[in-house]
Tab-separated table of C-alpha atoms in Angstrom:
chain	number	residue	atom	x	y	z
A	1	UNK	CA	-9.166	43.212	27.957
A	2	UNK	CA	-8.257	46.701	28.706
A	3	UNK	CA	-10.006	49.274	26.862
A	4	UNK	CA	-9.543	53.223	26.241
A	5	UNK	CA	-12.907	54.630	26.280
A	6	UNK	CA	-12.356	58.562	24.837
A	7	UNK	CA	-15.326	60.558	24.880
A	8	UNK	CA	-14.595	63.673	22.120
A	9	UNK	CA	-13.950	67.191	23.519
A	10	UNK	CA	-15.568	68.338	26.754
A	11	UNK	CA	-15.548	71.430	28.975
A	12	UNK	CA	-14.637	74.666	27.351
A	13	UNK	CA	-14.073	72.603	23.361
A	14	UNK	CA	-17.770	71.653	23.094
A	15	UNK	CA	-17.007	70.116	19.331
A	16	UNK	CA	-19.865	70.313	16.995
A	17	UNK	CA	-23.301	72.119	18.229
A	18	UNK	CA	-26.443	71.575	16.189
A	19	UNK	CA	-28.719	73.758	15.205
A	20	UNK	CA	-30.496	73.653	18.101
A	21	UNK	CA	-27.349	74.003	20.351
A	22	UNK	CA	-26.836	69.913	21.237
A	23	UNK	CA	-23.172	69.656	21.791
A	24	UNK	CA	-20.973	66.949	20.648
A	25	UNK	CA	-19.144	66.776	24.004
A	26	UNK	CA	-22.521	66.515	25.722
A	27	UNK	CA	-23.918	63.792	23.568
A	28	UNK	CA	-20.572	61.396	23.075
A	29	UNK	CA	-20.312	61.473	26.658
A	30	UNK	CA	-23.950	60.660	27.084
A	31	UNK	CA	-23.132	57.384	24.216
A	32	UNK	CA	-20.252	56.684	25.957
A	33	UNK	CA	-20.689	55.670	29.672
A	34	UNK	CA	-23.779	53.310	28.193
A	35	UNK	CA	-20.451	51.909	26.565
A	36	UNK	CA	-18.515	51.802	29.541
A	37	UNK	CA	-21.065	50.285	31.459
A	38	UNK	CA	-21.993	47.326	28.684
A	39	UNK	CA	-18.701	46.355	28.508
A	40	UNK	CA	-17.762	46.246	32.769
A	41	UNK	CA	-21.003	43.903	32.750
A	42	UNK	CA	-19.181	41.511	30.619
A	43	UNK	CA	-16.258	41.916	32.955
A	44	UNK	CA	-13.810	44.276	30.603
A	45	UNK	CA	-11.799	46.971	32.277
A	46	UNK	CA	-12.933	50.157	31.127
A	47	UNK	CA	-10.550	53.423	31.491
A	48	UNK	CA	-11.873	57.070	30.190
A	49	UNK	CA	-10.687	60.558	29.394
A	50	UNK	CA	-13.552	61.869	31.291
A	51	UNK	CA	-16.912	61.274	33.133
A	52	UNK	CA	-18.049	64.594	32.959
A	53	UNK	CA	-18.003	67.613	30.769
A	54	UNK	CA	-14.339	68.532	31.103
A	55	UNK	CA	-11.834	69.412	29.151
A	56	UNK	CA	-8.669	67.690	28.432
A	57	UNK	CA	-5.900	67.636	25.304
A	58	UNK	CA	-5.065	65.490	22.812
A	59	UNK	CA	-2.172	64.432	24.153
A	60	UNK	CA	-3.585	63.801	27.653
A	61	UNK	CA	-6.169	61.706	26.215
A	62	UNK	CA	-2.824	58.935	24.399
A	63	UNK	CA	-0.563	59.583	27.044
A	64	UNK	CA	-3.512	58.944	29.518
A	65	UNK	CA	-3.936	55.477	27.243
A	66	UNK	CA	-0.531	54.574	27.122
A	67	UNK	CA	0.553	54.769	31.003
A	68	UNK	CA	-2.778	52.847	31.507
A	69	UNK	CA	-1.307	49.717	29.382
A	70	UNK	CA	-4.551	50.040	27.571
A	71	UNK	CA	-5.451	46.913	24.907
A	72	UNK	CA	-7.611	49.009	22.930
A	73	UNK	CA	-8.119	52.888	22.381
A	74	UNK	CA	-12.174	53.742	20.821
A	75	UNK	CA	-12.729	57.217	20.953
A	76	UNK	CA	-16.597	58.726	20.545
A	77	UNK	CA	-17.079	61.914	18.344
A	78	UNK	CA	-20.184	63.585	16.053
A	79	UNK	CA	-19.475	64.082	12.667
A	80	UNK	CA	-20.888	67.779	11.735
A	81	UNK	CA	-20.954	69.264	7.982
A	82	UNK	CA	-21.740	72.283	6.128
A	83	UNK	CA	-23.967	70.508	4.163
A	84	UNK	CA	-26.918	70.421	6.263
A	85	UNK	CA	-27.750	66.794	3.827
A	86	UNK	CA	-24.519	64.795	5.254
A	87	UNK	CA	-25.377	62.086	6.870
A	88	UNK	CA	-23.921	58.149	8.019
A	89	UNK	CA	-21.239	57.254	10.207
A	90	UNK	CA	-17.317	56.428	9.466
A	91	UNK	CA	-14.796	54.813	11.042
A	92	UNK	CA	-11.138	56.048	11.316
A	93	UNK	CA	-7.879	54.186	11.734
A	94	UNK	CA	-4.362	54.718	11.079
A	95	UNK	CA	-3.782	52.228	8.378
A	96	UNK	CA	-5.143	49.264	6.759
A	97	UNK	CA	-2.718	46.950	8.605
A	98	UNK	CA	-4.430	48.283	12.098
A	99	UNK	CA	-5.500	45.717	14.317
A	100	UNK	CA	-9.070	47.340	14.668
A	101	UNK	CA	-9.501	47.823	10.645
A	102	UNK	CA	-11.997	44.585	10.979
A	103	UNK	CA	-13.655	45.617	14.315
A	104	UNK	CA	-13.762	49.895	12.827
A	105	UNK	CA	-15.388	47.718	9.155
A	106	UNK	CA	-17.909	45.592	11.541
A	107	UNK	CA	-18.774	48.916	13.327
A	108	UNK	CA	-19.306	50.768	10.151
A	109	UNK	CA	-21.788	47.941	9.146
A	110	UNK	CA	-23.571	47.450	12.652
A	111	UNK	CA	-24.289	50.990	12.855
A	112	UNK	CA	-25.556	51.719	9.437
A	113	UNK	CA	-28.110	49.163	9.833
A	114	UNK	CA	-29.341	49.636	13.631
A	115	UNK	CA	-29.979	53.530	13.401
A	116	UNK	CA	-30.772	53.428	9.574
A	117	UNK	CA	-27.635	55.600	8.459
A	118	UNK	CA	-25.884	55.495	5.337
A	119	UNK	CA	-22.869	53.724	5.763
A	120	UNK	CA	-19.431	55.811	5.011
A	121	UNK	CA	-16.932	53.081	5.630
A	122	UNK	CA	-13.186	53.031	7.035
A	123	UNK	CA	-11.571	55.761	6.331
A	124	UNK	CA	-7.339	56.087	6.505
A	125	UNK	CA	-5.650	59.135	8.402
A	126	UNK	CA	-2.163	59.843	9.862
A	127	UNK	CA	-3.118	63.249	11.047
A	128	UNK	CA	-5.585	62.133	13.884
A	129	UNK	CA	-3.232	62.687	16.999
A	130	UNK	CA	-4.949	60.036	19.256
A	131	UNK	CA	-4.844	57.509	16.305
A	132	UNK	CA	-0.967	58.520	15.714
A	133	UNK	CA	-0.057	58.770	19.475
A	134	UNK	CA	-1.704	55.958	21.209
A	135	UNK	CA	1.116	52.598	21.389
A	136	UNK	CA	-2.518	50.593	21.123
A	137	UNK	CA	-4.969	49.803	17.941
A	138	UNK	CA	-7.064	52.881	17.807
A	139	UNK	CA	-10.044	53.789	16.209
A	140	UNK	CA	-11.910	57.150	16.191
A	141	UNK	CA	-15.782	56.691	15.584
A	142	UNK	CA	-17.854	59.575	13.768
A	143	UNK	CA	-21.480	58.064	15.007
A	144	UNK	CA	-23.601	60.621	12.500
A	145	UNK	CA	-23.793	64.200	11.252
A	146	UNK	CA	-25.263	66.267	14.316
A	147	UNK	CA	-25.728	68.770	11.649
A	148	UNK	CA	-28.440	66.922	10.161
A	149	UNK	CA	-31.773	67.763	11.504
A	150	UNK	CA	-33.362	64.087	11.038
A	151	UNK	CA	-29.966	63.327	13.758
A	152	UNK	CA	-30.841	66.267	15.291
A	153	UNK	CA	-33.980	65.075	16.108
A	154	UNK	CA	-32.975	61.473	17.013
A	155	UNK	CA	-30.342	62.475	19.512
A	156	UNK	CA	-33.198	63.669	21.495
A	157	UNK	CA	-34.383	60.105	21.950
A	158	UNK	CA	-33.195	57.842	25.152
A	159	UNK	CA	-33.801	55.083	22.788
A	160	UNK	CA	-31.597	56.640	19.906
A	161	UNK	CA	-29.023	56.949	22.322
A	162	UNK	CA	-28.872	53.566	24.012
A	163	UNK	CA	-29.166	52.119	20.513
A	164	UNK	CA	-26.476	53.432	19.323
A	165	UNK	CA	-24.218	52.512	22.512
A	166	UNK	CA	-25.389	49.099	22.487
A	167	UNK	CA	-24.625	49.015	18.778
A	168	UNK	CA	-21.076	49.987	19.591
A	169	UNK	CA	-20.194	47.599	22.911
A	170	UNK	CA	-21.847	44.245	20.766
A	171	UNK	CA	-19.663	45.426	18.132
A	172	UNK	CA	-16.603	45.984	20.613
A	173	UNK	CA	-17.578	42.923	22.426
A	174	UNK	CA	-18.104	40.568	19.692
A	175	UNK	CA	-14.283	40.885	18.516
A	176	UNK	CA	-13.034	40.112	21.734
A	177	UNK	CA	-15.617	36.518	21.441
A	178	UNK	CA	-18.036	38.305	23.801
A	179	UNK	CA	-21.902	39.092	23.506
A	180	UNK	CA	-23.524	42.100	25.251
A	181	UNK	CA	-25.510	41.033	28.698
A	182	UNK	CA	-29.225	42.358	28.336
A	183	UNK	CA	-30.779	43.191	31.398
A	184	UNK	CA	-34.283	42.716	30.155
A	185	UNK	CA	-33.960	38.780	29.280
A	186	UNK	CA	-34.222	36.273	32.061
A	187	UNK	CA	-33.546	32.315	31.335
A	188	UNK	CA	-35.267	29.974	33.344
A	189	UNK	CA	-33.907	26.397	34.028
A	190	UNK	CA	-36.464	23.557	34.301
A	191	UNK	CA	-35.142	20.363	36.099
A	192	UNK	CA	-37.437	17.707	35.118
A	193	UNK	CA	-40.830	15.983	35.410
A	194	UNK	CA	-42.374	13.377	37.754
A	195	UNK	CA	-45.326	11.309	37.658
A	196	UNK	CA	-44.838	10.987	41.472
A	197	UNK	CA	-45.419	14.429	43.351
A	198	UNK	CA	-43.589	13.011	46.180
A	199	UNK	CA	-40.550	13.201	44.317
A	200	UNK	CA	-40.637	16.571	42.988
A	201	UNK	CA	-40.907	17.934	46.080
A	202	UNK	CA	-37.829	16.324	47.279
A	203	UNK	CA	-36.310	17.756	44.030
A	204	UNK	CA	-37.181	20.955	44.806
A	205	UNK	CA	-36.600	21.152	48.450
A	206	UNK	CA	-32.813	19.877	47.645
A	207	UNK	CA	-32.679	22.846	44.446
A	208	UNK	CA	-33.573	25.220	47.748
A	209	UNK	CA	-31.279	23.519	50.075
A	210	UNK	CA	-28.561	24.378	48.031
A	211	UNK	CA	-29.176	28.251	47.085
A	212	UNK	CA	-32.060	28.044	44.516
A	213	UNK	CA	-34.866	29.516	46.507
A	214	UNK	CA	-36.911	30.561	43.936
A	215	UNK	CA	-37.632	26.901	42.545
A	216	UNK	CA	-40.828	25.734	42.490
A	217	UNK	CA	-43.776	23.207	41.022
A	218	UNK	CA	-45.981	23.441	37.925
């Protein structure tokens, strides 16, 4: 698969800014090349809007999408409120016949119960330009309220951060019958068991011969 990675705002449009001056831009883009980098480890192509804090329109960002032949458009933005008390994340699509309306549901539900955040659901809109542009199934992701302090807080957190990404790519990953690669688990293959030492060794030596050089005994 193809996907359209779109990393809200950038450069001179910083989008939302908590109370403690953490930009939107700063933070999606942060979110998103965990993304982008989950999902080129499972072998996806990945195209974004930007790697670094740029700007660019709206209607570079679909026309940008479209040229590229894109399968899927996801594009990463922070919710922000007047009430300081908002708080969960929602999932935009164009309509309820979408493509995505599953995945945007599954992401809705994944979220809400990794980073402990109420859970808003899929919400319907027309007006979105990269939702109503884009010739792909689109979905615009509103993570959390940055205008929440408790958020506020958690953004600050590497682990926050990569939970939410990873969050996002298993949930991206899993409707394309794909499962996020961990770097942290190793499998180990055991090939059997001898009552003759003689023969292990053989065993072994031929498991080396032909490119396992880490086998051993035990």
């Amino acid at each position: 698969m193809k996907w359209y990675l779109d990393f809200g705002h950038g450069g001179k449009d910083s989008g939302a800014v908590s109370a403690n001056k953490i930009k939107e831009s700063d933070t999606v883009l942060k979110i998103g090349m965990l993304i982008k980098n989950n999902l080129e480890k499972n072998n996806e192509k990945v195209i974004t809007t930007r790697e670094k804090d740029l700007y660019y329109s709206l209607d570079y960002r679909s026309s940008k999408a479209n040229k590229e032949n894109c399968d899927y458009f996801i594009s990463l933005h922070m919710n922000s409120s007047t009430n300081k008390s908002a708080k969960g994340v929602e999932v935009w699509v164009y309509d309820e016949k979408s493509k995505v309306y599953n995945l945007a549901k599954n992401i809705c539900t994944n979220l809400s119960k990794d980073i402990n955040t109420p859970n808003r659901g899929v919400k319907i809109s027309k007006n979105f330009s990269v939702l109503r542009k884009t010739k792909m199934p689109s979905l615009l992701i509103e993570i959390d309220f940055i205008s929440n302090s408790t958020v506020e807080t958690s953004l600050q957190s590497e682990k926050y951060i990569k939970d939410i990404a990873n969050t996002i790519s298993s949930s991206l990953l899993a409707f394309v019958n794909k499962s996020i690669v961990d770097d942290d688990v190793f499998y180990r293959v055991c090939i059997g068991a001898f009552k003759e030492k003689s023969n292990a060794i053989l065993l072994k030596n031929e498991a080396i011969s032909k490119g396992f050089s880490d086998a051993y005994i035990y």
